[in-house]
Coordinates of N, CA, C and O in Angstrom, one line a residue:
X1 N 274.1 -53.8 126.3 CA 274.3 -55.3 126.2 C 274.0 -55.8 127.4 O 274.1 -55.5 128.6
X2 N 273.1 -56.9 127.2 CA 272.5 -57.9 128.3 C 272.9 -59.2 128.4 O 272.4 -60.2 127.8
X3 N 273.8 -59.3 129.3 CA 274.5 -60.9 129.2 C 273.7 -61.7 129.8 O 273.5 -63.0 129.6
X4 N 272.8 -61.4 130.5 CA 271.5 -62.2 131.3 C 270.6 -62.9 130.2 O 270.2 -63.9 130.6
X5 N 270.5 -62.3 128.9 CA 269.5 -62.7 128.2 C 270.5 -63.3 127.1 O 270.0 -64.4 126.2
X6 N 271.3 -62.9 126.5 CA 272.4 -63.3 125.6 C 273.1 -64.7 125.8 O 273.1 -65.3 124.9
X7 N 273.8 -64.9 127.0 CA 274.6 -66.0 127.4 C 273.6 -67.2 127.5 O 272.9 -66.9 128.5
X8 N 274.2 -68.4 127.4 CA 273.4 -69.3 127.7 C 274.2 -69.7 129.1 O 275.2 -69.4 129.5
X9 N 273.2 -70.5 130.0 CA 273.7 -71.1 131.3 C 275.2 -71.8 131.4 O 275.9 -71.5 132.3
X10 N 275.1 -72.7 130.3 CA 276.4 -73.4 130.4 C 276.9 -73.5 128.9 O 276.4 -73.2 127.8
X11 N 278.5 -73.8 128.9 CA 279.1 -73.7 127.7 C 279.1 -75.4 127.3 O 279.5 -76.4 128.0
X12 N 278.5 -75.9 126.3 CA 278.2 -77.0 126.0 C 279.8 -77.8 125.7 O 279.7 -79.0 125.8
X13 N 280.6 -77.3 125.2 CA 282.0 -77.7 124.9 C 282.6 -78.1 126.4 O 283.1 -79.1 126.5
X14 N 282.7 -77.1 127.0 CA 283.6 -77.1 128.2 C 282.7 -77.7 129.4 O 283.4 -78.0 130.6
X15 N 281.6 -77.5 129.6 CA 280.8 -77.8 130.8 C 280.8 -76.7 131.6 O 280.4 -77.1 132.9
X16 N 281.4 -75.7 131.5 CA 281.3 -74.7 132.5 C 280.1 -73.9 132.8 O 279.1 -73.9 131.7
X17 N 279.9 -73.3 133.8 CA 278.7 -72.5 134.0 C 278.9 -70.9 134.0 O 280.1 -70.5 134.4
X18 N 278.3 -70.2 133.4 CA 278.2 -69.1 133.4 C 277.5 -68.3 134.7 O 276.2 -68.6 134.7
X19 N 278.1 -67.4 135.2 CA 277.6 -66.4 136.2 C 277.9 -65.1 136.3 O 279.0 -64.7 135.8
X20 N 276.6 -64.1 136.0 CA 277.3 -62.6 136.2 C 276.9 -62.0 137.3 O 275.4 -62.2 137.8
X21 N 278.0 -61.3 138.0 CA 277.9 -60.8 139.3 C 277.0 -59.8 139.3 O 277.1 -58.7 138.4
X22 N 275.9 -59.6 140.2 CA 275.0 -58.5 140.4 C 275.8 -57.5 141.8 O 275.9 -56.3 141.5
X23 N 276.1 -58.3 142.9 CA 276.5 -57.6 143.9 C 277.9 -58.4 144.4 O 278.0 -59.3 144.7
X24 N 278.9 -57.4 144.4 CA 280.4 -58.0 144.9 C 280.4 -58.1 146.3 O 279.8 -57.5 147.1
X25 N 281.2 -59.1 146.7 CA 281.9 -59.3 148.0 C 282.3 -58.1 148.6 O 283.2 -57.3 147.8
X26 N 282.0 -57.9 149.8 CA 282.4 -56.7 150.7 C 281.8 -55.5 150.4 O 282.2 -54.5 151.0
X27 N 280.8 -55.5 149.7 CA 279.9 -54.2 149.4 C 278.7 -54.1 150.2 O 278.2 -55.1 150.8
X28 N 278.2 -53.0 150.5 CA 277.2 -52.7 151.3 C 275.9 -52.6 150.4 O 274.5 -52.7 150.8
X29 N 276.0 -52.2 149.2 CA 275.0 -51.7 148.1 C 274.6 -53.3 147.4 O 275.3 -53.9 146.8
X30 N 273.6 -53.5 147.5 CA 272.8 -54.5 146.4 C 272.1 -54.0 145.4 O 271.6 -53.2 145.0
X31 N 273.0 -54.5 144.0 CA 272.6 -54.0 142.9 C 271.8 -55.3 142.2 O 272.0 -56.8 142.4
X32 N 271.0 -54.7 141.2 CA 270.2 -55.8 140.1 C 270.0 -55.4 138.8 O 269.9 -54.0 138.6
X33 N 270.0 -56.2 138.0 CA 270.0 -55.8 136.6 C 268.5 -55.7 136.4 O 267.5 -56.3 136.5
X34 N 267.9 -54.3 135.7 CA 266.5 -54.0 135.6 C 266.6 -54.1 133.9 O 267.2 -53.7 133.2
X35 N 265.8 -55.3 133.6 CA 265.6 -55.7 132.3 C 264.9 -54.4 131.3 O 265.2 -54.3 130.2
X36 N 264.1 -53.6 131.8 CA 263.5 -52.8 131.3 C 264.4 -51.6 130.9 O 264.5 -51.0 130.0
X37 N 265.2 -51.3 131.6 CA 266.2 -50.1 131.5 C 267.4 -50.5 131.1 O 268.3 -49.7 130.7
X38 N 267.7 -51.9 131.0 CA 269.0 -52.4 130.5 C 270.2 -52.1 131.1 O 271.2 -51.6 130.6
X39 N 270.1 -52.0 132.6 CA 270.9 -51.3 133.3 C 271.0 -52.0 134.7 O 269.9 -52.3 135.0
X40 N 272.2 -51.9 135.5 CA 272.2 -52.4 137.0 C 271.8 -51.2 137.6 O 271.8 -49.7 137.4
X41 N 270.6 -51.5 138.7 CA 270.0 -50.4 139.5 C 270.5 -50.6 140.9 O 270.8 -51.9 141.3
X42 N 270.5 -49.9 142.0 CA 270.7 -49.9 143.3 C 269.2 -50.3 143.7 O 268.3 -49.6 143.7
X43 N 269.5 -51.5 144.5 CA 268.1 -52.0 145.0 C 267.9 -51.7 146.7 O 266.8 -51.3 147.3
X44 N 268.9 -51.6 147.1 CA 269.2 -51.4 148.7 C 270.5 -51.4 149.3 O 271.6 -51.8 148.6
X45 N 270.6 -51.0 150.4 CA 271.9 -50.9 151.2 C 271.9 -51.3 152.3 O 270.8 -51.2 153.3
X46 N 272.6 -52.1 152.8 CA 272.8 -52.7 154.2 C 273.0 -51.8 155.1 O 273.8 -50.8 154.8
X47 N 272.9 -51.9 156.3 CA 273.3 -51.2 157.6 C 274.7 -51.0 157.8 O 275.4 -52.0 157.2
X48 N 275.1 -49.7 158.1 CA 276.6 -49.7 158.5 C 277.2 -50.7 159.3 O 276.6 -51.2 160.4
X49 N 278.4 -51.3 158.8 CA 278.9 -52.2 159.5 C 278.9 -53.7 158.8 O 279.4 -54.6 159.1
X50 N 277.6 -53.7 158.0 CA 277.4 -55.0 157.3 C 277.7 -55.0 155.8 O 277.6 -54.0 155.2
X51 N 278.3 -56.2 155.5 CA 278.8 -56.3 154.1 C 278.3 -57.7 153.4 O 278.2 -58.8 154.1
X52 N 278.0 -57.7 152.1 CA 277.9 -58.9 151.5 C 279.2 -59.8 151.5 O 280.4 -59.4 151.2
X53 N 279.0 -60.9 152.1 CA 280.2 -61.8 152.6 C 280.8 -62.6 151.1 O 281.8 -63.1 151.2
X54 N 279.9 -62.7 150.1 CA 280.2 -63.2 148.8 C 279.9 -62.4 147.7 O 278.9 -61.8 147.8
X55 N 280.3 -62.9 146.5 CA 279.9 -62.2 145.4 C 278.5 -63.1 145.2 O 278.6 -64.2 145.0
X56 N 277.5 -62.4 144.9 CA 276.2 -62.8 144.5 C 275.9 -62.4 143.0 O 276.1 -61.3 142.5
X57 N 275.2 -63.0 142.3 CA 274.9 -63.0 140.9 C 273.9 -63.8 140.3 O 272.9 -64.2 141.1
X58 N 273.7 -63.9 138.9 CA 272.7 -64.6 138.6 C 273.1 -65.6 137.2 O 274.2 -65.3 136.9
X59 N 272.5 -66.5 136.9 CA 273.0 -67.4 135.9 C 271.9 -67.0 134.6 O 270.7 -67.4 134.5
X60 N 272.8 -66.7 133.6 CA 272.2 -66.2 132.3 C 271.3 -67.4 131.7 O 271.8 -68.4 132.1
X61 N 270.3 -66.9 131.0 CA 269.6 -68.0 130.5 C 268.4 -69.0 131.1 O 268.2 -70.0 130.8
X62 N 268.6 -68.5 132.5 CA 267.5 -69.3 133.3 C 266.3 -68.4 133.7 O 266.6 -67.3 133.7
X63 N 265.6 -68.8 134.0 CA 264.5 -68.1 134.6 C 263.6 -68.9 135.9 O 263.1 -70.0 135.7
X64 N 263.6 -68.2 136.9 CA 263.1 -68.8 138.3 C 261.6 -68.7 138.2 O 260.9 -68.2 137.5
X65 N 260.7 -68.9 139.1 CA 259.6 -68.7 139.4 C 259.0 -67.5 139.5 O 258.2 -67.1 139.3
X66 N 259.9 -66.8 139.8 CA 259.7 -65.3 140.2 C 259.9 -64.4 138.8 O 259.8 -63.3 138.9
X67 N 260.3 -65.1 137.7 CA 260.7 -64.6 136.5 C 261.8 -64.0 136.2 O 262.1 -63.5 135.0
X68 N 262.6 -64.1 137.1 CA 264.0 -63.6 137.0 C 264.9 -64.9 136.9 O 264.8 -65.8 137.4
X69 N 266.6 -64.4 136.4 CA 267.2 -65.5 136.3 C 267.7 -66.0 137.9 O 267.5 -65.2 138.8
X70 N 267.9 -67.5 137.9 CA 268.2 -68.0 139.0 C 269.4 -67.3 139.6 O 270.4 -67.0 139.1
X71 N 269.4 -67.1 141.2 CA 270.6 -66.4 141.9 C 271.6 -67.6 141.8 O 271.6 -68.8 142.0
X72 N 272.7 -66.9 142.2 CA 274.1 -67.8 142.5 C 275.0 -66.9 143.3 O 275.0 -65.7 143.3
X73 N 275.5 -67.7 144.3 CA 276.6 -67.2 145.0 C 278.0 -68.1 144.9 O 278.0 -69.1 144.8
X74 N 278.9 -66.9 144.6 CA 280.3 -67.7 144.0 C 281.3 -67.2 145.2 O 281.5 -66.2 145.9
X75 N 282.3 -68.4 145.4 CA 283.2 -68.3 146.6 C 284.3 -67.8 145.8 O 284.7 -68.7 145.1
X76 N 284.9 -67.0 146.0 CA 286.1 -66.7 145.5 C 287.0 -65.9 146.7 O 286.4 -65.3 147.5
X77 N 288.2 -65.8 146.7 CA 289.4 -65.0 147.5 C 289.1 -63.6 147.4 O 289.2 -62.9 148.5
X78 N 289.0 -63.4 146.0 CA 288.8 -61.5 145.9 C 287.4 -61.2 145.4 O 286.8 -62.0 144.6
X79 N 287.0 -60.1 145.7 CA 285.6 -59.8 145.1 C 285.7 -59.5 143.7 O 286.9 -59.2 142.9
X80 N 284.7 -59.7 142.9 CA 284.5 -59.2 141.3 C 283.8 -58.0 141.3 O 284.1 -57.3 142.4
X81 N 283.3 -57.7 140.3 CA 282.6 -56.2 140.2 C 281.2 -56.5 139.5 O 281.0 -57.6 138.9
X82 N 280.5 -55.7 139.7 CA 278.9 -55.5 139.1 C 279.3 -55.7 137.7 O 279.8 -54.9 137.0
X83 N 278.3 -56.5 137.0 CA 278.4 -57.2 135.6 C 279.6 -58.1 135.0 O 279.8 -58.1 134.0
X84 N 280.4 -58.6 135.9 CA 281.5 -59.3 135.6 C 280.9 -60.6 135.4 O 279.9 -61.3 136.1
X85 N 281.3 -61.4 134.1 CA 281.1 -62.8 134.0 C 282.0 -63.6 134.5 O 283.5 -63.5 134.3
X86 N 281.8 -64.6 135.4 CA 282.6 -65.4 136.2 C 282.0 -66.9 135.3 O 281.0 -67.3 135.3
X87 N 283.1 -67.4 135.0 CA 283.0 -68.9 134.4 C 283.3 -70.0 135.4 O 284.9 -69.9 135.9
X88 N 282.5 -71.0 135.6 CA 282.8 -71.9 136.8 C 282.8 -73.0 136.2 O 282.1 -73.8 135.5
X89 N 284.0 -73.8 136.7 CA 284.3 -75.2 136.2 C 283.3 -76.1 136.7 O 282.8 -76.0 138.0
X90 N 283.0 -77.0 135.9 CA 282.0 -78.0 136.1 C 282.2 -78.8 137.8 O 281.4 -79.1 138.2
X91 N 283.3 -78.9 137.8 CA 283.5 -79.7 139.1 C 283.8 -78.8 140.3 O 283.7 -79.5 141.3
X92 N 283.5 -77.5 140.2 CA 283.3 -76.6 141.2 C 281.8 -76.4 141.6 O 281.6 -75.5 142.5
X93 N 281.0 -76.9 140.7 CA 279.4 -76.5 141.3 C 279.1 -77.5 142.5 O 279.5 -78.5 142.8
X94 N 278.1 -76.7 143.1 CA 277.5 -77.2 144.2 C 275.8 -77.7 143.9 O 275.5 -77.2 143.0
X95 N 275.4 -78.1 145.2 CA 273.9 -78.4 144.9 C 273.0 -77.1 145.0 O 273.4 -76.1 145.6
X96 N 271.8 -77.3 144.4 CA 270.8 -76.3 144.6 C 270.3 -76.2 146.1 O 270.1 -76.9 146.8
X97 N 270.1 -74.9 146.6 CA 269.3 -74.8 147.9 C 268.2 -73.7 147.7 O 268.3 -73.0 146.8
X98 N 267.4 -74.1 148.8 CA 266.2 -73.0 149.0 C 265.9 -72.9 149.9 O 266.0 -73.9 151.2
X99 N 265.4 -71.7 150.6 CA 264.6 -71.3 151.6 C 263.3 -71.6 151.6 O 262.4 -71.5 152.7
X100 N 262.5 -72.0 150.6 CA 261.4 -72.3 150.3 C 260.9 -73.5 149.8 O 261.8 -73.8 148.8
X101 N 260.1 -74.5 150.3 CA 259.9 -75.7 149.9 C 259.5 -75.6 148.2 O 258.9 -74.8 147.6
X102 N 260.2 -76.6 147.4 CA 259.9 -76.7 145.8 C 260.3 -75.6 145.0 O 259.8 -74.9 144.1
X103 N 261.2 -74.7 145.6 CA 261.7 -73.6 145.0 C 263.4 -73.5 145.0 O 263.7 -73.3 146.0
X104 N 263.7 -73.8 143.9 CA 265.4 -73.5 143.8 C 265.8 -72.2 143.8 O 265.2 -71.3 142.8
X105 N 266.5 -71.6 144.6 CA 266.8 -70.2 144.6 C 268.2 -69.9 144.4 O 268.7 -68.8 143.9
X106 N 269.1 -70.7 145.0 CA 270.5 -70.2 145.0 C 271.4 -71.5 144.6 O 271.4 -72.6 145.1
X107 N 272.6 -71.3 143.9 CA 273.4 -72.1 143.6 C 274.8 -71.8 144.4 O 275.3 -70.5 144.0
X108 N 275.4 -72.3 145.1 CA 276.7 -72.2 145.6 C 278.0 -72.7 144.9 O 277.8 -73.6 144.3
X109 N 278.8 -71.6 144.4 CA 279.7 -72.0 143.6 C 281.1 -71.6 144.1 O 281.0 -70.6 144.7
X110 N 282.2 -72.4 143.7 CA 283.5 -71.8 143.9 C 284.3 -72.0 142.8 O 284.2 -73.0 141.8
X111 N 284.6 -70.7 142.4 CA 285.3 -70.5 141.1 C 286.7 -70.6 140.8 O 287.5 -70.4 142.1
X112 N 287.2 -71.2 140.2 CA 288.5 -71.4 139.7 C 288.9 -70.4 138.6 O 288.4 -70.6 137.8
X113 N 290.2 -69.6 138.7 CA 290.5 -69.1 137.6 C 291.7 -69.6 137.1 O 292.6 -70.0 137.7
X114 N 291.8 -70.0 135.9 CA 292.7 -70.5 135.1 C 294.1 -69.6 134.8 O 293.6 -68.3 134.5

């Protein structure tokens, strides 16, 4: 099952945004979905003592300049897990940010669980 290709970025009725988590908060390992293998693969490991401070994921149904889905950073109290679908209310979306000119890379999101 490939959520990144199957799901739309938004639910048109509720206006919520879909995010699929790649790398959970508190994890040293960075994962990414490999479209060819149709599985999550280990991309790298942070140095000992370093952890990812937030859940990082991808917005399904989007394609960035690099050919991959847009990245998303999700702010929640507890970590999710790799492959978890997070539905973010439209009122909790934040603006796009980029470390490079003219390239939207990251959406910061605050998730609310109903």
